[in-house]
mmCIF file of C-alpha atoms and ligand atoms in Angstrom:
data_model
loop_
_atom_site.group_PDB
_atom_site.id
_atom_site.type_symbol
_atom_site.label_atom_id
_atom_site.label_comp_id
_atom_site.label_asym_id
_atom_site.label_seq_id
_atom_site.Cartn_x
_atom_site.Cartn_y
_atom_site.Cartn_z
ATOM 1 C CA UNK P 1 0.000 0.000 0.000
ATOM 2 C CA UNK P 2 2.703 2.399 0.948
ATOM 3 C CA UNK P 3 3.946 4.753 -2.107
ATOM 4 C CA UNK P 4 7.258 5.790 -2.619
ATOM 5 C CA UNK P 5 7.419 9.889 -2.730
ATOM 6 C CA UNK P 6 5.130 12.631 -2.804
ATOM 7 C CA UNK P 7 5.640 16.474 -3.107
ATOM 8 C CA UNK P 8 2.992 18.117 -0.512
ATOM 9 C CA UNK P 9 1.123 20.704 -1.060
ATOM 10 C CA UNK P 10 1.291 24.481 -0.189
ATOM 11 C CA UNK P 11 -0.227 25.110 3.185
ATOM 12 C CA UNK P 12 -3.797 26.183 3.070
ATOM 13 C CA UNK P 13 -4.745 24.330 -0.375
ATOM 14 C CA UNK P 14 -6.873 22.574 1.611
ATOM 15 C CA UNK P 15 -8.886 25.153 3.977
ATOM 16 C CA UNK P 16 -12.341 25.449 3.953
ATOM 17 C CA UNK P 17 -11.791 28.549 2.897
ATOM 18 C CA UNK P 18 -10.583 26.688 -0.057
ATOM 19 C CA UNK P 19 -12.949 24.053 0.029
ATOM 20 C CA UNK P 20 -16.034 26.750 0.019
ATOM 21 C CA UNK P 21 -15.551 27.468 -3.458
ATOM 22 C CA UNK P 22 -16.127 24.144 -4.699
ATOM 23 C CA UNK P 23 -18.429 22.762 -1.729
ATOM 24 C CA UNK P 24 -17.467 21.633 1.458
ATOM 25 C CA UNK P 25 -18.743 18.328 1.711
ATOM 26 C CA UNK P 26 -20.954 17.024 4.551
ATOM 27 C CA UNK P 27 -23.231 15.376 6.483
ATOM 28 C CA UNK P 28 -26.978 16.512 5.750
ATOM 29 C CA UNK P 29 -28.597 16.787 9.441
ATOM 30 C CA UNK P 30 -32.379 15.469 8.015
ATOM 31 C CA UNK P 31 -31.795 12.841 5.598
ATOM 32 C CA UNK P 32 -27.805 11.192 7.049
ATOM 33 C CA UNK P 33 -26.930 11.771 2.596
ATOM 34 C CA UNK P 34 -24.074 13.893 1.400
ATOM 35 C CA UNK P 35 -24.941 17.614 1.340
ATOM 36 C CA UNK P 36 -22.443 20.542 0.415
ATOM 37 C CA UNK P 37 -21.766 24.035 2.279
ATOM 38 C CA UNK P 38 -20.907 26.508 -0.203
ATOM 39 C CA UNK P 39 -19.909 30.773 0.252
ATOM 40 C CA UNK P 40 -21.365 32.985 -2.913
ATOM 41 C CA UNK P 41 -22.112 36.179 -2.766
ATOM 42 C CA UNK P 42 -21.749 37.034 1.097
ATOM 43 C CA UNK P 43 -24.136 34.128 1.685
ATOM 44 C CA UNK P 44 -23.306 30.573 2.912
ATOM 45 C CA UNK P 45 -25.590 27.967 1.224
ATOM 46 C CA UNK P 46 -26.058 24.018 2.698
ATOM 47 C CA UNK P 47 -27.954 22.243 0.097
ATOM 48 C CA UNK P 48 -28.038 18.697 0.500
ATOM 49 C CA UNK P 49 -27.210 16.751 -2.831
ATOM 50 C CA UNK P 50 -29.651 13.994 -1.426
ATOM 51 C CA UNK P 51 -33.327 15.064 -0.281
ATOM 52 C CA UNK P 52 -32.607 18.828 -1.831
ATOM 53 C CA UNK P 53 -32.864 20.492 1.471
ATOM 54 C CA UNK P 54 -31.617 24.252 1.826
ATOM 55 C CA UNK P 55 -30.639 26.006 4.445
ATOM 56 C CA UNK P 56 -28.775 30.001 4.151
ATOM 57 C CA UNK P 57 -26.571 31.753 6.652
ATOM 58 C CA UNK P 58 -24.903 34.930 6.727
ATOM 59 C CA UNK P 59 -21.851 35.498 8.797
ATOM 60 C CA UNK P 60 -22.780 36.351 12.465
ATOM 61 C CA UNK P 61 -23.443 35.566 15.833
ATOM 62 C CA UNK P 62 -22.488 32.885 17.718
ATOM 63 C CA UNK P 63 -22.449 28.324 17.798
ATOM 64 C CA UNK P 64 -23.463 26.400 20.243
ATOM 65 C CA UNK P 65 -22.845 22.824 20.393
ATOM 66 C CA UNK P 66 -22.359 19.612 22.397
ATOM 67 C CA UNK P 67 -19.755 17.234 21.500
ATOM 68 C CA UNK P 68 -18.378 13.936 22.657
ATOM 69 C CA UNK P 69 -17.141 10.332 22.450
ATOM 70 C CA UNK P 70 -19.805 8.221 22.096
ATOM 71 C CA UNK P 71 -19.564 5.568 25.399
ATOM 72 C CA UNK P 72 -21.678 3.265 23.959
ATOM 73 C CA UNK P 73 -20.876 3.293 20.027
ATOM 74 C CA UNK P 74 -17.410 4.720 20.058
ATOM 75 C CA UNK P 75 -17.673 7.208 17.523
ATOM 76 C CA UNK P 76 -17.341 10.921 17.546
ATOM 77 C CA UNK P 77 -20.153 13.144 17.321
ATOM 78 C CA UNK P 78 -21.685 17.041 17.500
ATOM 79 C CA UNK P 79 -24.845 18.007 17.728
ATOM 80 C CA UNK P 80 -25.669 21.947 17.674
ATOM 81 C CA UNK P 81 -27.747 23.188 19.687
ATOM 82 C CA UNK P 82 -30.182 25.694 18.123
ATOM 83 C CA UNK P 83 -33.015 26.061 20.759
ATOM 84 C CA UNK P 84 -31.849 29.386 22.225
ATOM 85 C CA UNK P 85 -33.154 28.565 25.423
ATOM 86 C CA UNK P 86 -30.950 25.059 25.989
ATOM 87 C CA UNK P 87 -27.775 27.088 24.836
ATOM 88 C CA UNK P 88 -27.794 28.596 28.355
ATOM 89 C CA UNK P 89 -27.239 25.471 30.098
ATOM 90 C CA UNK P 90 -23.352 24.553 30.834
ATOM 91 C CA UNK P 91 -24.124 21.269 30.204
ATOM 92 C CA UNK P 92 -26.850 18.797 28.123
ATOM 93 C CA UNK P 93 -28.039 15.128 27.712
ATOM 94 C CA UNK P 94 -28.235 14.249 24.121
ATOM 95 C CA UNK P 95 -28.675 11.508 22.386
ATOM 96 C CA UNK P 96 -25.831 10.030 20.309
ATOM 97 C CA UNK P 97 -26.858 10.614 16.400
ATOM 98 C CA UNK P 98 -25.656 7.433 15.409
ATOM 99 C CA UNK P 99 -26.831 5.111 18.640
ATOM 100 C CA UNK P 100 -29.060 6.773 20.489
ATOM 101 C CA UNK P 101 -27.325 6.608 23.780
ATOM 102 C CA UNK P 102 -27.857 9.312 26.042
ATOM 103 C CA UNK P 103 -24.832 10.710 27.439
ATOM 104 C CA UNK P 104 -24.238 14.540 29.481
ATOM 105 C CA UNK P 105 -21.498 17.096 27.124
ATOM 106 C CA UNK P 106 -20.498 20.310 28.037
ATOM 107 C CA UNK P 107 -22.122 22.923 25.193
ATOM 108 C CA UNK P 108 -19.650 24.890 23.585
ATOM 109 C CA UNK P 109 -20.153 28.390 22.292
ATOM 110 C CA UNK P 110 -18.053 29.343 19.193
ATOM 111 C CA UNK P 111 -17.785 32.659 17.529
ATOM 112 C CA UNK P 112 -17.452 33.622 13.932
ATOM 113 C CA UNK P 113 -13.620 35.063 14.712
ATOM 114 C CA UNK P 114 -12.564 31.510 14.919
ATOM 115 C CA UNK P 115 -14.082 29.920 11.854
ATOM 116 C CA UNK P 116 -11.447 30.487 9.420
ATOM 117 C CA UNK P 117 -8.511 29.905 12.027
ATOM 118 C CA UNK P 118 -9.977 26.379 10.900
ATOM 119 C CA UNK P 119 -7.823 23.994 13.306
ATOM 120 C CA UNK P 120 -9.429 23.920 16.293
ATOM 121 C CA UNK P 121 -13.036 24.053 15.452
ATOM 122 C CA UNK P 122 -12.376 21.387 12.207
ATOM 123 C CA UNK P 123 -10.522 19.176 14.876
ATOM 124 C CA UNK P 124 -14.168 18.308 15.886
ATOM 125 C CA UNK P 125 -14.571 16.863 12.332
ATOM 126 C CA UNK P 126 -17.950 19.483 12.010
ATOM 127 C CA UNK P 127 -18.210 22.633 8.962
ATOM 128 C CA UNK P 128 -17.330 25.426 11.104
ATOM 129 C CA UNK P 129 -20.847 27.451 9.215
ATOM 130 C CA UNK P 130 -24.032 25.277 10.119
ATOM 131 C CA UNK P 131 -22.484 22.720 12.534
ATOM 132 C CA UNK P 132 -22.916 19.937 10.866
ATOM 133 C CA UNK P 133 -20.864 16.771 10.956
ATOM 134 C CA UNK P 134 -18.253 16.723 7.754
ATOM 135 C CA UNK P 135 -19.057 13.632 4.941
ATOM 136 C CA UNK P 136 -15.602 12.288 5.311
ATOM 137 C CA UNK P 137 -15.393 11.957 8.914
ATOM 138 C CA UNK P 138 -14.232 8.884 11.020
ATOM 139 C CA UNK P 139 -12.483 8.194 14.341
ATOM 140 C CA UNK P 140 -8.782 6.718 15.258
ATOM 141 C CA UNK P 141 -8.036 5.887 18.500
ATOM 142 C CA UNK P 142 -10.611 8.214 19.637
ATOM 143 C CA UNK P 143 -9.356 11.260 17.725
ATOM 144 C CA UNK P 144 -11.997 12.317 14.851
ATOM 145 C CA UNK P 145 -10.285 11.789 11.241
ATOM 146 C CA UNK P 146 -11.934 14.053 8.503
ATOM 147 C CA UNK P 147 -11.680 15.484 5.162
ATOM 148 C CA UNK P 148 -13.099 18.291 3.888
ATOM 149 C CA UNK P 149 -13.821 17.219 0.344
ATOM 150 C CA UNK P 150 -12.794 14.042 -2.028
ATOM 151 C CA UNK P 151 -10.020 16.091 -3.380
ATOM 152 C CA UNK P 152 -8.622 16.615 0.313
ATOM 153 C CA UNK P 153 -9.483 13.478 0.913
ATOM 154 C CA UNK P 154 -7.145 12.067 -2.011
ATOM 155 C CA UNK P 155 -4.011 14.267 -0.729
ATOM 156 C CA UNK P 156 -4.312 12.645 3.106
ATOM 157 C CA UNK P 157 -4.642 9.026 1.647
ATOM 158 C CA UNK P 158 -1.494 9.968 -1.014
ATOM 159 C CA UNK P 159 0.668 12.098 1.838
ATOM 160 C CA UNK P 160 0.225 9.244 4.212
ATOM 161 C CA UNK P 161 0.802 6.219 2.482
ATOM 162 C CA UNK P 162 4.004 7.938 0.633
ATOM 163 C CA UNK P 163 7.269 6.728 2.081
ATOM 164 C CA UNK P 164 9.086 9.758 1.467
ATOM 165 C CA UNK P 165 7.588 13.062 1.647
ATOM 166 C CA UNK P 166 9.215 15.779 0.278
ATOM 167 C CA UNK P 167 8.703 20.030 0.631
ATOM 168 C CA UNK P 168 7.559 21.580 -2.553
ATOM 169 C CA UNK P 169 11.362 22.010 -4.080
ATOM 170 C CA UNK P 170 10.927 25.675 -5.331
ATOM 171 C CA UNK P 171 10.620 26.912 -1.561
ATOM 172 C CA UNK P 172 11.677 24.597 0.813
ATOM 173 C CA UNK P 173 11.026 26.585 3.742
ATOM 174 C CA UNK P 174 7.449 27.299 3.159
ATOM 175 C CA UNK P 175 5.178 25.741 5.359
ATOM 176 C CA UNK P 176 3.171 22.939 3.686
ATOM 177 C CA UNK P 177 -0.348 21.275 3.852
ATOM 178 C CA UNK P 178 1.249 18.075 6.297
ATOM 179 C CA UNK P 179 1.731 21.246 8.902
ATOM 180 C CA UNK P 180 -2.048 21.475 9.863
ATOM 181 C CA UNK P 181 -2.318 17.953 10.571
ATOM 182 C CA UNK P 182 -1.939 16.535 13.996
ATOM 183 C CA UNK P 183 1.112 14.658 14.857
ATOM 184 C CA UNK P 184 -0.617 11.665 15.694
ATOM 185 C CA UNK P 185 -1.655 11.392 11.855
ATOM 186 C CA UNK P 186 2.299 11.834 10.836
ATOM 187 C CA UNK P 187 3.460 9.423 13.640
ATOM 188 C CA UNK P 188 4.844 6.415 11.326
ATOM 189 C CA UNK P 189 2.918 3.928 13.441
ATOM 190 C CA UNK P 190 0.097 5.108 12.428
ATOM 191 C CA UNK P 191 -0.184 5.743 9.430
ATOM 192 C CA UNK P 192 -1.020 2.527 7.220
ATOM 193 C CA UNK P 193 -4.017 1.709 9.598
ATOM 194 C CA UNK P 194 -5.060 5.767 9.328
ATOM 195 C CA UNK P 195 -4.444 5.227 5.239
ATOM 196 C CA UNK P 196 -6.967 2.195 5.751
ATOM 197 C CA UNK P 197 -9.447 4.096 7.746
ATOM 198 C CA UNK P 198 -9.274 7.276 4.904
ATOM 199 C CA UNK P 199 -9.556 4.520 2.250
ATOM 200 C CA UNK P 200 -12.850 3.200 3.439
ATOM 201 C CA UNK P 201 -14.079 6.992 3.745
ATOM 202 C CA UNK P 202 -12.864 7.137 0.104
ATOM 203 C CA UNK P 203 -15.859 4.265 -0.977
ATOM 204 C CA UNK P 204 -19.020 6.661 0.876
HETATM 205 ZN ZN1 LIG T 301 -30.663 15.463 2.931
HETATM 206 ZN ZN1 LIG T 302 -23.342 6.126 19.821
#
C-alpha cells in the first residue's frame, strides 16, 4: 500500500476557505446523505445533494454545540444546539446521532472570529458554518479523522501512504499542507491503519 514519494502541497490548499468554493462536503442533518456548504455572494448555502434540502446563513453571531465520544458506540459526534433557550445550560443530555445513547457534554459556544482559524473548530470533524458533521469523517483511537472534500481526501490518503515526503522544491522553507495535521496522523505507526481508515471513507 505504501507509495514511494510525494511532493505536498502548499499550506492552506486545503482550507475550507478553499474548500467553500467548490463545496465543502458534509453530512446533511435530516436525511444522514451527502450535502455541500458553499460561500457565494456574502451568503453561505447548505444544500443537501440527497433530499434537496436548503438552508442560508450569513456570517454572524455565535455556535453552540455539544460534543463527545460516544460511550456506547465509540464514535465521535456534534450536535448543535439551536433552541436558544438550551444554549444557556453549561451542560446537556443528548442523544448520540448514530446510537441513540444518552450521554451529558459540556455545550460549547463558538464565535465567527474563529471559523477560518480552521484547526481547532475542524478538529471536531464538524463545517465550522451550520455545525454539521463533515461527509468524510471517522475516528482513530478516539481522535476524529476528517476530510473536507474528495479532493482533500485524495491528498491525506497519497501524503500518508508515501514513504518519502518531500517540501515543494521551489521553496523549501514554506510551510506545507502536512503542517495542519496533527502529529498523531504523521506518527509512522500510524499511518497505514489511518491510510486504511481514509480509504474506506474514500468508498461513501
Ligand atoms: Zn438530505
Ligand atoms: Zn453512539
Amino acid at each position: 500500500m505504501l507509495k514511494n514519494r510525494m511532493v505536498d502541497q502548499p499550506y492552506g490548499t486545503y482550507s475550507v476557505y478553499s474548500a467553500l468554493k467548490t463545496g465543502l462536503c458534509v453530512t446533511c442533518p435530516y436525511c444522514g446523505g451527502m450535502g455541500l456548504v458553499t460561500y457565494r455572494e456574502g451568503q453561505h448555502r447548505f444544500q443537501c445533494a440527497a433530499c434537496g434540502r436548503a438552508r442560508a446563513k450569513l456570517l454572524s453571531g455565535y455556535r453552540f454545540r455539544v460534543q463527545n465520544l460516544c460511550q456506547s458506540c465509540g464514535r465521535y459526534y456534534n450536535v448543535p444546539i439551536q433552541d436558544p433557550r438550551r444554549q444557556t445550560f453549561p451542560v446537556l443530555r443528548v442523544p448520540c446521532p448514530y446510537c441513540g445513547f444518552v450521554m451529558p457534554g459540556r455545550v460549547e459556544k463558538t464565535g465567527q472570529a474563529v471559523w477560518y482559524g480552521g484547526d481547532g473548530v475542524l478538529r471536531r470533524g464538524q463545517d465550522p458554518i451550520f455545525g454539521f458533521d463533515l461527509w468524510f469523517l471517522t475516528s482513530f483511537d478516539g481522535k476524529p479523522v476528517w476530510a473536507l472534500n474528495r479532493e482533500h481526501l485524495a491528498y491525506l490518503i497519497g501524503y500518508l501512504s508515501a514513504r518519502l515526503r518531500e517540501k515543494p522544491p521551489d521553496n523549501p522553507g514554506l510551510r506545507t499542507q502536512a503542517d495542519m495535521l496533527p502529529a498523531f496522523m504523521k506518527t509512522a505507526k500510524n499511518r497505514e491503519r489511518l491510510v486504511r481508515r481514509l480509504t474506506e471513507l474514500q468508498k461513501k
